Short mmCIF file of C-alpha atoms in Angstrom, two decimals:
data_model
loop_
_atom_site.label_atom_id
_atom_site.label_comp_id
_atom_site.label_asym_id
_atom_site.label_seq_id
_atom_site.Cartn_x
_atom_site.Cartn_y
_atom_site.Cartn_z
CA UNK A 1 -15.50 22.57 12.37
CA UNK A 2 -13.32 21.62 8.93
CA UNK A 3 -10.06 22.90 9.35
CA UNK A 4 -9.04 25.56 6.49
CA UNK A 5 -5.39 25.65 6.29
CA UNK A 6 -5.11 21.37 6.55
CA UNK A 7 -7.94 21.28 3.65
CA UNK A 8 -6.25 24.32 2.04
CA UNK A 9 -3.31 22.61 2.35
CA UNK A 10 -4.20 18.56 0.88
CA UNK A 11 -6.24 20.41 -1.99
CA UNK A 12 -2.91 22.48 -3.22
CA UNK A 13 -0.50 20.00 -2.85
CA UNK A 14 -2.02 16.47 -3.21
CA UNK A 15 -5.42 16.79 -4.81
CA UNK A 16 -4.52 19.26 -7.19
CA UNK A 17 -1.89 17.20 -7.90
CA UNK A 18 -3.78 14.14 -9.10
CA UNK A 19 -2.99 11.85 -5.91
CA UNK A 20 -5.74 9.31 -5.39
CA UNK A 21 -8.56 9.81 -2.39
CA UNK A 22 -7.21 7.25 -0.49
CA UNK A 23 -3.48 8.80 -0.51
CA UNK A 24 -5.43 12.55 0.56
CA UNK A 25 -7.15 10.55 3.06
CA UNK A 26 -4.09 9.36 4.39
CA UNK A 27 -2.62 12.62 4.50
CA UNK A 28 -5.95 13.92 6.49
CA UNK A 29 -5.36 11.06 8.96
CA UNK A 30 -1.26 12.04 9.48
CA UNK A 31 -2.59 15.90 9.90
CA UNK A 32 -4.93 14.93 12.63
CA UNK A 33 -2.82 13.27 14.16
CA UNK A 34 -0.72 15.98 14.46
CA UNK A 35 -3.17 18.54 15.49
CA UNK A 36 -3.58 16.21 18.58
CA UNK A 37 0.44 15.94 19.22
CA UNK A 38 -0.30 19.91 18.83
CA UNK A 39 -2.17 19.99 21.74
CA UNK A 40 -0.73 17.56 23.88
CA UNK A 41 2.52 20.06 23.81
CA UNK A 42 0.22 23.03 24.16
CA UNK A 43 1.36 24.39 20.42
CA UNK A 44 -0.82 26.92 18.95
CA UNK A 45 0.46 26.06 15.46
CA UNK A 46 -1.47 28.13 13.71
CA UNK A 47 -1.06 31.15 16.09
CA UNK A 48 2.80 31.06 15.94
CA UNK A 49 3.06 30.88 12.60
CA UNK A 50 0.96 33.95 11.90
CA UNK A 51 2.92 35.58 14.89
CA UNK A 52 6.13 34.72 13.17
CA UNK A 53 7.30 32.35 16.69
CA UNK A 54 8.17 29.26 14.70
CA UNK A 55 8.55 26.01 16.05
CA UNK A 56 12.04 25.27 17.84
CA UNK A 57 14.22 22.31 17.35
CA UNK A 58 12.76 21.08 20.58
CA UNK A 59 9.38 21.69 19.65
CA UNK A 60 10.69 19.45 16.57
CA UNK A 61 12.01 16.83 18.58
CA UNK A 62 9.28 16.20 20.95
CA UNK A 63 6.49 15.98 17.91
CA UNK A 64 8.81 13.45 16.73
CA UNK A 65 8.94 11.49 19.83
CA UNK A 66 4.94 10.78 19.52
CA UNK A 67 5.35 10.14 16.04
CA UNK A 68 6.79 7.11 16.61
CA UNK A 69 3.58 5.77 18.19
CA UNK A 70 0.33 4.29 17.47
CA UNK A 71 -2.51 6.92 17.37
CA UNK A 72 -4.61 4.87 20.26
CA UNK A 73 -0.91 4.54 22.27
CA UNK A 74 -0.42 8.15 22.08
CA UNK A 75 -4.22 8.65 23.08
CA UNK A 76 -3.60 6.19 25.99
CA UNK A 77 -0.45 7.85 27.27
CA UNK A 78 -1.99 11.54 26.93
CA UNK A 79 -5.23 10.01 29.25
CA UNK A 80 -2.63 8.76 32.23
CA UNK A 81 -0.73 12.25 31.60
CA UNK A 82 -4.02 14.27 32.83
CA UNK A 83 -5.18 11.38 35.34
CA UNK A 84 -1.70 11.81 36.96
CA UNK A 85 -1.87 15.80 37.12
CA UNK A 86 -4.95 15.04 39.50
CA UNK A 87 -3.68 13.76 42.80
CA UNK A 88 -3.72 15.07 46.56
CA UNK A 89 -0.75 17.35 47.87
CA UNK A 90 0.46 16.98 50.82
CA UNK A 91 3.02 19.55 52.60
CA UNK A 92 6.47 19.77 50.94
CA UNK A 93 5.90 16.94 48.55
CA UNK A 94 4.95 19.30 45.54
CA UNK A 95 6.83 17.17 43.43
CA UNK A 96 4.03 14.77 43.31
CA UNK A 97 2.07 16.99 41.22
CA UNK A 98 4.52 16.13 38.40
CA UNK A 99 3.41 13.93 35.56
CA UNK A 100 5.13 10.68 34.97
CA UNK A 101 5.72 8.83 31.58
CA UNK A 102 6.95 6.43 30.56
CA UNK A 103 7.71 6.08 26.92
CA UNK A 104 8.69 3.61 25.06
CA UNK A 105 11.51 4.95 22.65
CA UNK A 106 11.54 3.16 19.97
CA UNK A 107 7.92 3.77 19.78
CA UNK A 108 5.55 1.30 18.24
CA UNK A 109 4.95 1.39 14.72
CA UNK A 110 7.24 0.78 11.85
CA UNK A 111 9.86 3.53 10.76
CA UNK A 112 8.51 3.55 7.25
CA UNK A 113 5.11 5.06 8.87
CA UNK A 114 7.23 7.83 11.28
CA UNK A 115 8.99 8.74 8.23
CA UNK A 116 5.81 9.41 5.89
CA UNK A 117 4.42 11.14 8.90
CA UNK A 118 7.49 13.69 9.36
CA UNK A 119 7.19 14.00 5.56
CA UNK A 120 3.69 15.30 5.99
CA UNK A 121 4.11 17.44 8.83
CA UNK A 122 7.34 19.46 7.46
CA UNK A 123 6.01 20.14 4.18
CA UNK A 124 2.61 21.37 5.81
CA UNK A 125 4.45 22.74 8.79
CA UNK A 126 6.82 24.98 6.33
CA UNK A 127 3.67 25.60 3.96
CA UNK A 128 2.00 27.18 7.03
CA UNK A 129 5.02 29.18 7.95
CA UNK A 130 5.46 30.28 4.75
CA UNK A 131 2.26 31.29 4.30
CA UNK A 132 1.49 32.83 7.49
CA UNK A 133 4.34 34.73 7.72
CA UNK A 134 6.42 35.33 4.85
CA UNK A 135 8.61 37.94 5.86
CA UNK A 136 10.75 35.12 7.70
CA UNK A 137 12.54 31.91 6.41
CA UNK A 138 10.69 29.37 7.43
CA UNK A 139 13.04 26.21 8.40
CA UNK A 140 10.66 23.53 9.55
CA UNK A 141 10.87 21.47 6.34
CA UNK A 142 14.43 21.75 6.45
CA UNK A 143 14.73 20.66 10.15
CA UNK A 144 11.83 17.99 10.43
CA UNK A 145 13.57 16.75 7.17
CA UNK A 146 17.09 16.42 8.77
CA UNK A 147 15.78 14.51 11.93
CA UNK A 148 13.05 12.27 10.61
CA UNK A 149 15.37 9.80 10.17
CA UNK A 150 16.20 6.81 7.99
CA UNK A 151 13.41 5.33 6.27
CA UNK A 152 14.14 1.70 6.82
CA UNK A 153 15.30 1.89 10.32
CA UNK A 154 19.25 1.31 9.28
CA UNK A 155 22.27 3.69 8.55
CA UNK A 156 22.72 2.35 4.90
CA UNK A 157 19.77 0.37 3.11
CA UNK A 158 16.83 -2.02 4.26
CA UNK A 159 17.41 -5.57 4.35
CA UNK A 160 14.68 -7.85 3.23
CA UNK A 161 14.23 -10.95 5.95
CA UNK A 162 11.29 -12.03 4.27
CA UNK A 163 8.76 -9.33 5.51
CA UNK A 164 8.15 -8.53 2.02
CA UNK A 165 4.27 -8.67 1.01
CA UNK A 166 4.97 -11.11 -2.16
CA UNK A 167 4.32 -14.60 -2.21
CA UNK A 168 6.12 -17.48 -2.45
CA UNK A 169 5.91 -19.51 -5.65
CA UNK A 170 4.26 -23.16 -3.78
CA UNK A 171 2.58 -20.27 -2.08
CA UNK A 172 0.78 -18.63 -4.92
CA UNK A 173 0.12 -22.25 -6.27
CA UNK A 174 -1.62 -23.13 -2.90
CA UNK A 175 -4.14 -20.02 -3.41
CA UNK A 176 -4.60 -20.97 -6.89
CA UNK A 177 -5.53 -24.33 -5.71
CA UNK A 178 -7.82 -22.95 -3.28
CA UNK A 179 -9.93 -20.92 -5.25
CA UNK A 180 -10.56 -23.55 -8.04
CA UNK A 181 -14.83 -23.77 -8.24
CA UNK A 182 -14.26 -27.42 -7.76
CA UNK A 183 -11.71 -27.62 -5.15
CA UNK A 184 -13.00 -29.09 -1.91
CA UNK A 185 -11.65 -26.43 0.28
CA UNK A 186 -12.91 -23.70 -1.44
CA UNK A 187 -14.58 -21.21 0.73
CA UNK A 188 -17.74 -20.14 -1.07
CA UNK A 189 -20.86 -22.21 -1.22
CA UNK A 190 -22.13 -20.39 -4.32
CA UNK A 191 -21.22 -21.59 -7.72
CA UNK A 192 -21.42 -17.83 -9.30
CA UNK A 193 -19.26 -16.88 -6.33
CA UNK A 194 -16.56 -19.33 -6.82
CA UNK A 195 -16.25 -18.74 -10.60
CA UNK A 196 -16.24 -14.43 -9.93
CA UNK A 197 -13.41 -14.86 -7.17
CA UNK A 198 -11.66 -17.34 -9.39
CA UNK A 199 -11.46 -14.47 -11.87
CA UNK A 200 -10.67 -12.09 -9.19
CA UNK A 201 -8.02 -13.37 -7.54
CA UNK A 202 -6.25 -14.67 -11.13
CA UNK A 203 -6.60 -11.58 -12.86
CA UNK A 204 -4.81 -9.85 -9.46
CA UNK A 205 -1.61 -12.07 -9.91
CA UNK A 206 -1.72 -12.51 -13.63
CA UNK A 207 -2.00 -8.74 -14.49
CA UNK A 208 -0.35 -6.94 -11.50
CA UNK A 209 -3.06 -4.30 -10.87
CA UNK A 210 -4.15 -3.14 -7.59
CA UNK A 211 -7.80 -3.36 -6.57
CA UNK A 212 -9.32 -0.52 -6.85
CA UNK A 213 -8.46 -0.70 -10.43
CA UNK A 214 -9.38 -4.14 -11.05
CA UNK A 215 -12.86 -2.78 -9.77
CA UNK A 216 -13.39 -0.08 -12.44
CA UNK A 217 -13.33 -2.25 -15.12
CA UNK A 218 -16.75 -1.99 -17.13
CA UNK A 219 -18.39 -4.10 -18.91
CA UNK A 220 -20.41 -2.90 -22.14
CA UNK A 221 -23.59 -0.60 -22.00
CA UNK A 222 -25.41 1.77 -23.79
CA UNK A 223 -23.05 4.05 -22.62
CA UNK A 224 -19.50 3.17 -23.10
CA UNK A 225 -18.00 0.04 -24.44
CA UNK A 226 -16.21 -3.06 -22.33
CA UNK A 227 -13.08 -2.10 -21.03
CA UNK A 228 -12.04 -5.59 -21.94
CA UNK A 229 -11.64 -5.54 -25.79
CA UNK A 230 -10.47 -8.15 -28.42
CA UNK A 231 -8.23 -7.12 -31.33
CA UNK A 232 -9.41 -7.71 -34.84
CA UNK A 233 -6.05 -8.11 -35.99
CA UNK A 234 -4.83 -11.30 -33.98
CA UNK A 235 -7.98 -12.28 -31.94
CA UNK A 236 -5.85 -11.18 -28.53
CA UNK A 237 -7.74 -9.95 -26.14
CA UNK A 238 -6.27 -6.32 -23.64
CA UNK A 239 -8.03 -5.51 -20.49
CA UNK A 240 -7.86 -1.27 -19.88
CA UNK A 241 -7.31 -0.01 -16.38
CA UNK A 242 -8.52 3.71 -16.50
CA UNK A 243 -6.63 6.19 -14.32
CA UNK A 244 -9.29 8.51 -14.32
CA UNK A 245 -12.21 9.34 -11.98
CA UNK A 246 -15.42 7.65 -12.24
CA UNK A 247 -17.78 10.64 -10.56
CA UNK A 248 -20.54 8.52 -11.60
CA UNK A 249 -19.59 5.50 -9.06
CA UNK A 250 -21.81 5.52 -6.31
CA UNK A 251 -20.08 3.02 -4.19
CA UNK A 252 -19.18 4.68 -0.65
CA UNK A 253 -15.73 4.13 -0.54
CA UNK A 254 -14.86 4.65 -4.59
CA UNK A 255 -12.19 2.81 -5.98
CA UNK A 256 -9.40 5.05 -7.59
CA UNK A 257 -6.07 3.86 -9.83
CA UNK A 258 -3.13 5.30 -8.13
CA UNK A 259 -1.32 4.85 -11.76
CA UNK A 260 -1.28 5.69 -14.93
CA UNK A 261 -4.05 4.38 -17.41
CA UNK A 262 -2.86 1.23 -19.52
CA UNK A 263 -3.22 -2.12 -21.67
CA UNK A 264 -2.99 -5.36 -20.66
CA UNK A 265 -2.61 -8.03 -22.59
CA UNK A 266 -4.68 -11.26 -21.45
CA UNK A 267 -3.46 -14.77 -22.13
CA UNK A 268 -6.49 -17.92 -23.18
CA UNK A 269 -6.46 -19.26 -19.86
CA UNK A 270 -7.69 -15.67 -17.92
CA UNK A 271 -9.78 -14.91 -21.25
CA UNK A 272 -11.46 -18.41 -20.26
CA UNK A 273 -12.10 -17.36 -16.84
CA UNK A 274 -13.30 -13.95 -17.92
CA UNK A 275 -16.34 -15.12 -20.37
CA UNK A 276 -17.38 -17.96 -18.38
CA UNK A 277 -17.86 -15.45 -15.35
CA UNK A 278 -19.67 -12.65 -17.87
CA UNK A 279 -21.44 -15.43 -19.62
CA UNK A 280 -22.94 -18.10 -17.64
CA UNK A 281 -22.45 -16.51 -13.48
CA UNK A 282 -22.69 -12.94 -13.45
CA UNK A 283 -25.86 -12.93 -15.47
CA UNK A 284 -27.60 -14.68 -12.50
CA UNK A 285 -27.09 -11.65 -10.14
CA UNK A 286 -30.65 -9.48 -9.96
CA UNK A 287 -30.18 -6.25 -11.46
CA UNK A 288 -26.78 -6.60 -13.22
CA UNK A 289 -27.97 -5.90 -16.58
CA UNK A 290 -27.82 -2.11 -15.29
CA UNK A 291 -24.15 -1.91 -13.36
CA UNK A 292 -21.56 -1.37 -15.41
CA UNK A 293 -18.79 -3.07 -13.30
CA UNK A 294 -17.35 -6.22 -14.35
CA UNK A 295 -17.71 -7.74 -10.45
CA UNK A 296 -20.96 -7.29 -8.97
CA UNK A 297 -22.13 -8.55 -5.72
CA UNK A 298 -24.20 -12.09 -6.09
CA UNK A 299 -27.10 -11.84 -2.77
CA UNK A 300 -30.29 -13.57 -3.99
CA UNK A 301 -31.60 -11.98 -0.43
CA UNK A 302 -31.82 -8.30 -2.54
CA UNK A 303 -34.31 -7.03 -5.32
CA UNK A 304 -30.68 -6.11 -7.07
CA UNK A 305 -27.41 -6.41 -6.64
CA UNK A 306 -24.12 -3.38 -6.18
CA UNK A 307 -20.70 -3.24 -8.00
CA UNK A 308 -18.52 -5.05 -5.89
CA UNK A 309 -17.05 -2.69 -3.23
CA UNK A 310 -13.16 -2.66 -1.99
CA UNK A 311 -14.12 -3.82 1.75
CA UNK A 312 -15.87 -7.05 0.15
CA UNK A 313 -12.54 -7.51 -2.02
CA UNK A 314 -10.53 -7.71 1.38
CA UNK A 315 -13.08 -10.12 2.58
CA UNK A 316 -12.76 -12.37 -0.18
CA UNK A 317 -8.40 -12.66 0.74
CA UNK A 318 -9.82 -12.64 4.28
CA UNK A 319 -11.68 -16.23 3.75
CA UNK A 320 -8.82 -17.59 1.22
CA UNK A 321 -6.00 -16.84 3.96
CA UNK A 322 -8.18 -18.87 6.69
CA UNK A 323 -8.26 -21.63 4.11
CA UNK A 324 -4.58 -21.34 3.36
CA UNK A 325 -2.88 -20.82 6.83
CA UNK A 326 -0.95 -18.04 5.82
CA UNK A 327 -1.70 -14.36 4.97
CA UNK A 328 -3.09 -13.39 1.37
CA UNK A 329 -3.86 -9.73 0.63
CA UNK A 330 -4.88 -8.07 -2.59
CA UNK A 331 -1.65 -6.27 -3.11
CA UNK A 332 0.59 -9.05 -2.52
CA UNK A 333 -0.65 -10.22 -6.02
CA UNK A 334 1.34 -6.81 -7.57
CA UNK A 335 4.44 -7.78 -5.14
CA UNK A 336 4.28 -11.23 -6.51
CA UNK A 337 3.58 -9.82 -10.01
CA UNK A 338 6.89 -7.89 -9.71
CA UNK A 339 9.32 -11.05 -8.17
CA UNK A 340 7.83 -13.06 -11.40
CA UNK A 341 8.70 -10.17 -13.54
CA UNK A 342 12.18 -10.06 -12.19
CA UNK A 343 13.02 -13.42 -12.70
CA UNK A 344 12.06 -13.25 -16.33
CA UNK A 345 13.76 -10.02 -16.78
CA UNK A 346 17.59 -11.77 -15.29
CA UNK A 347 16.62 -14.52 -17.66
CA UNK A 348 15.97 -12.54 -20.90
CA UNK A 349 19.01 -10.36 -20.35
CA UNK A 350 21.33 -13.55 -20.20
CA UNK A 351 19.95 -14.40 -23.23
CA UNK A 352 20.64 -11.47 -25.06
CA UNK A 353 16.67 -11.11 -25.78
CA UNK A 354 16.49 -7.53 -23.67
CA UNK A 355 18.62 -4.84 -21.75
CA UNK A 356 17.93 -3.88 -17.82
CA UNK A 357 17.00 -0.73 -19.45
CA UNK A 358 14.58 -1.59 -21.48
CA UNK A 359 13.11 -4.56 -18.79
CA UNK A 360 12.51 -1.81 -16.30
CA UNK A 361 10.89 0.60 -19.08
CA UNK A 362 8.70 -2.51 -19.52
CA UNK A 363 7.99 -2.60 -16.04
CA UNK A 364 7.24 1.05 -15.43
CA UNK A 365 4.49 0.70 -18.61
CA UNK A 366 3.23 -2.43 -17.23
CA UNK A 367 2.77 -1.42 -13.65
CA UNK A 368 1.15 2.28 -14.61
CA UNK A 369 4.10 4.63 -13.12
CA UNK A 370 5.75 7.63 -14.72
CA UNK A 371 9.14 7.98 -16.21
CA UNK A 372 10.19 9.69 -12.89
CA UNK A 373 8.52 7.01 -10.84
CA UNK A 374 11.18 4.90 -8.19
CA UNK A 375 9.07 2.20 -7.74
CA UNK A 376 10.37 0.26 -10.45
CA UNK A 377 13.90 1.41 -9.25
CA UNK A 378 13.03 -0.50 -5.71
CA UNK A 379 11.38 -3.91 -6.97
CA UNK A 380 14.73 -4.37 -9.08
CA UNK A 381 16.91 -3.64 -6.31
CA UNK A 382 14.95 -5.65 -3.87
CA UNK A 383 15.08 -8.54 -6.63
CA UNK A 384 18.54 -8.08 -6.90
CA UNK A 385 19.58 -7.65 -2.66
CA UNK A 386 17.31 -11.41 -2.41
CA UNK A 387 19.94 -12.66 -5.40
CA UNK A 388 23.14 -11.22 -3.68
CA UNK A 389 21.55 -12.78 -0.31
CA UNK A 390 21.28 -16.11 -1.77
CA UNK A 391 24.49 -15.83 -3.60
CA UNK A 392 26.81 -15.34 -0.28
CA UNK A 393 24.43 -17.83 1.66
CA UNK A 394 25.81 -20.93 -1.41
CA UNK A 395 29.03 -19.38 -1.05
CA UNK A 396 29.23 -19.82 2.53
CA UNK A 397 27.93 -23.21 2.57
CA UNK A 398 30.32 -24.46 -0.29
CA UNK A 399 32.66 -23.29 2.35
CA UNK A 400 31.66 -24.67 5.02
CA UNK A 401 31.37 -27.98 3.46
CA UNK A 402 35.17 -27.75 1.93
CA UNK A 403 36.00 -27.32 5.77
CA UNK A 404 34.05 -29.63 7.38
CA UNK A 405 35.51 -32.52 4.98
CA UNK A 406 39.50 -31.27 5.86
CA UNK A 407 39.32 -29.69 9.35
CA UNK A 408 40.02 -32.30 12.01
CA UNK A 409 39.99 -34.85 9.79
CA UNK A 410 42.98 -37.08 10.30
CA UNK A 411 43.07 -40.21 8.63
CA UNK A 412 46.50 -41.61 7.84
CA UNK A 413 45.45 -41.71 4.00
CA UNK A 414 45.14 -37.90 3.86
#
């Protein structure tokens, strides 16, 4: 049966709120979760708030504990828990009866995911109480909150030891390379193939969108015009990412734009790309005179073709990082998007040409995120922590070099 207060809840605070499905379904996933930590504990959550018996700090503490693990090692640990309550008692060895685990406590997923879980469950936690029972402050927020946690695992800020999603330059040149329609290594047998992926995977790095907005970009109909549109003033050419809902996409798993709704400008070189794809390849797909997505599936098997779909867009990095030898995802193009952007941001600013101000206004508009947004906030400061890094590592080995020419050197001349 759908739970009412956790659907209550995701509709008031994230849903109304404009978040994207995939964000809600997140939520959903962190909620059930904790519905089965709940349990586990024997916590009638719903019961005690209504009763006005809020959760303890213990109670806090333990849901904690199995927040730190994977759903499936939490599942695996909770089916040796019962298996162990079921053993044969002999005389004066009740003890026996006692379960025995063994945790792990540093648990087993990242602390950036135990500290978006906590997040969830004290702000639905101290909805419910509030709700339930508002004749008494409610402190769960307050005290999930306060032990949750650092977010990076450290007392003072995360340090970036190159587990960060962006790609290197020779990197980002190798998948380039890869995904060239005449490059021997590419992947994909089909020429219409090779020239849509070459588009796909370009317009990821060159633009900085995520997926499921490159994937709601239209071409022209009888309905609506292209989303890709040339000025008549200068002959340049913009690409618009819509933030809003299609309701008309019938692909199972629709793609949404997290961000705000923008222009991007497009340079000759992706333009290229763009109208040999439309042109000459994605005309050869059955049935793609009536979809109104740029990328459309290309199976010759079918009567017609679908809009490409976001599972077949993690394929696609799926078959280039095989190729490669290292890992390529769709969002490390908007990581990598954001080191290039950095580096031209330093440069500009030395030469007078812009402010860090104004670079990280640019960035905000370019990117899709509010005024209020921190995202821009931590690709700078990561940009600028991998400058500092590199900064002390030349400094060290000027150093060291100074000392290794001196130290224990003893010839009569010096």
């Amino acid at each position: 049966m759908p739970l009412p207060y956790h659907n209550l809840f995701v509709t008031l605070h994230y849903r109304n709120q404009s978040k994207a499905s995939n964000t809600c379904y997140r939520v959903f996933e962190h909620l059930r979760f904790l519905e089965e930590i709940c349990q586990f504990e024997k916590i009638d959550l719903i019961e005690r708030c209504k009763t006005g018996n809020f959760l303890t700090k213990k109670d806090f503490e333990n849901i904690k504990k199995h927040s730190t693990f994977q759903v499936e090692s939490f599942r695996e640990m909770v089916a040796r828990h019962k298996s162990s309550n079921v053993v044969s008692i002999k005389k004066k060895k009740v003890e026996t009866a006692r379960a025995n685990i063994v945790a792990n406590p540093d648990g087993d997923i990242s602390p950036q995911t135990t500290y978006t879980r906590l997040t969830v469950y004290a702000q639905f936690i101290g909805w419910l109480e509030e709700e339930l029972f508002p004749y008494k402050d409610s402190m769960a927020e307050f005290e999930l909150k306060k032990i949750r946690g650092n977010k990076f695992a450290t007392s003072d800020e995360a340090l970036d030891w190159g587990d960060w999603k962006s790609l290197e330059p020779v990197e980002e040149m190798r998948v380039f390379d890869v995904v060239r329609p005449d490059s021997p290594e590419n992947p994909w047998k089909s020429e219409s193939l090779r020239y849509r992926n070459q588009l796909i995977v370009n317009m990821l790095f060159a633009i900085g969108c995520r997926r499921g907005e490159l994937l709601k970009i239209r071409v022209k109909t009888d309905n609506h015009s292209s989303d890709i549109k040339q000025r008549s003033v200068d002959g340049r050419y913009f690409v618009e990412l819509r933030s809003k809902t299609d309701y008309s996409d019938t692909r199972s798993d629709r793609p949404e734009a997290k961000t705000l709704g923008r222009y991007i400008p497009m340079d000759k070189r992706l333009v290229a790309m763009y109208e040999n794809y439309l042109i000459y390849h994605r005309s050869n797909a059955t049935g793609s005179e009536h979809i109104e997505y740029l990328f459309v599936t290309h199976n010759h098997k079918t009567h017609t073709n679908a809009a490409l779909s976001l599972a077949q867009v993690n394929k696609i990095f799926r078959e280039i990082s095989e190729v490669v030898g290292f890992r390529v995802h769709p969002h490390a193009a908007r990581h990598t998007w954001n080191d290039r952007y950095s580096k031209l941001a330093d440069r500009l600013i030395a030469e007078g040409k812009t402010t860090e101000a104004k670079s990280e206004a640019d960035r905000r508009k370019l990117m899709g995120w509010s005024e209020n947004s921190k995202s821009a906030k931590r690709y700078a400061k990561r940009h600028d922590d991998k400058r500092a890094m590199g900064m002390a590592l030349e400094l060290q080995e000027e150093g060291s070099t100074a000392i290794n020419s001196i130290v224990g050197q003893y010839d009569e001349d010096f």
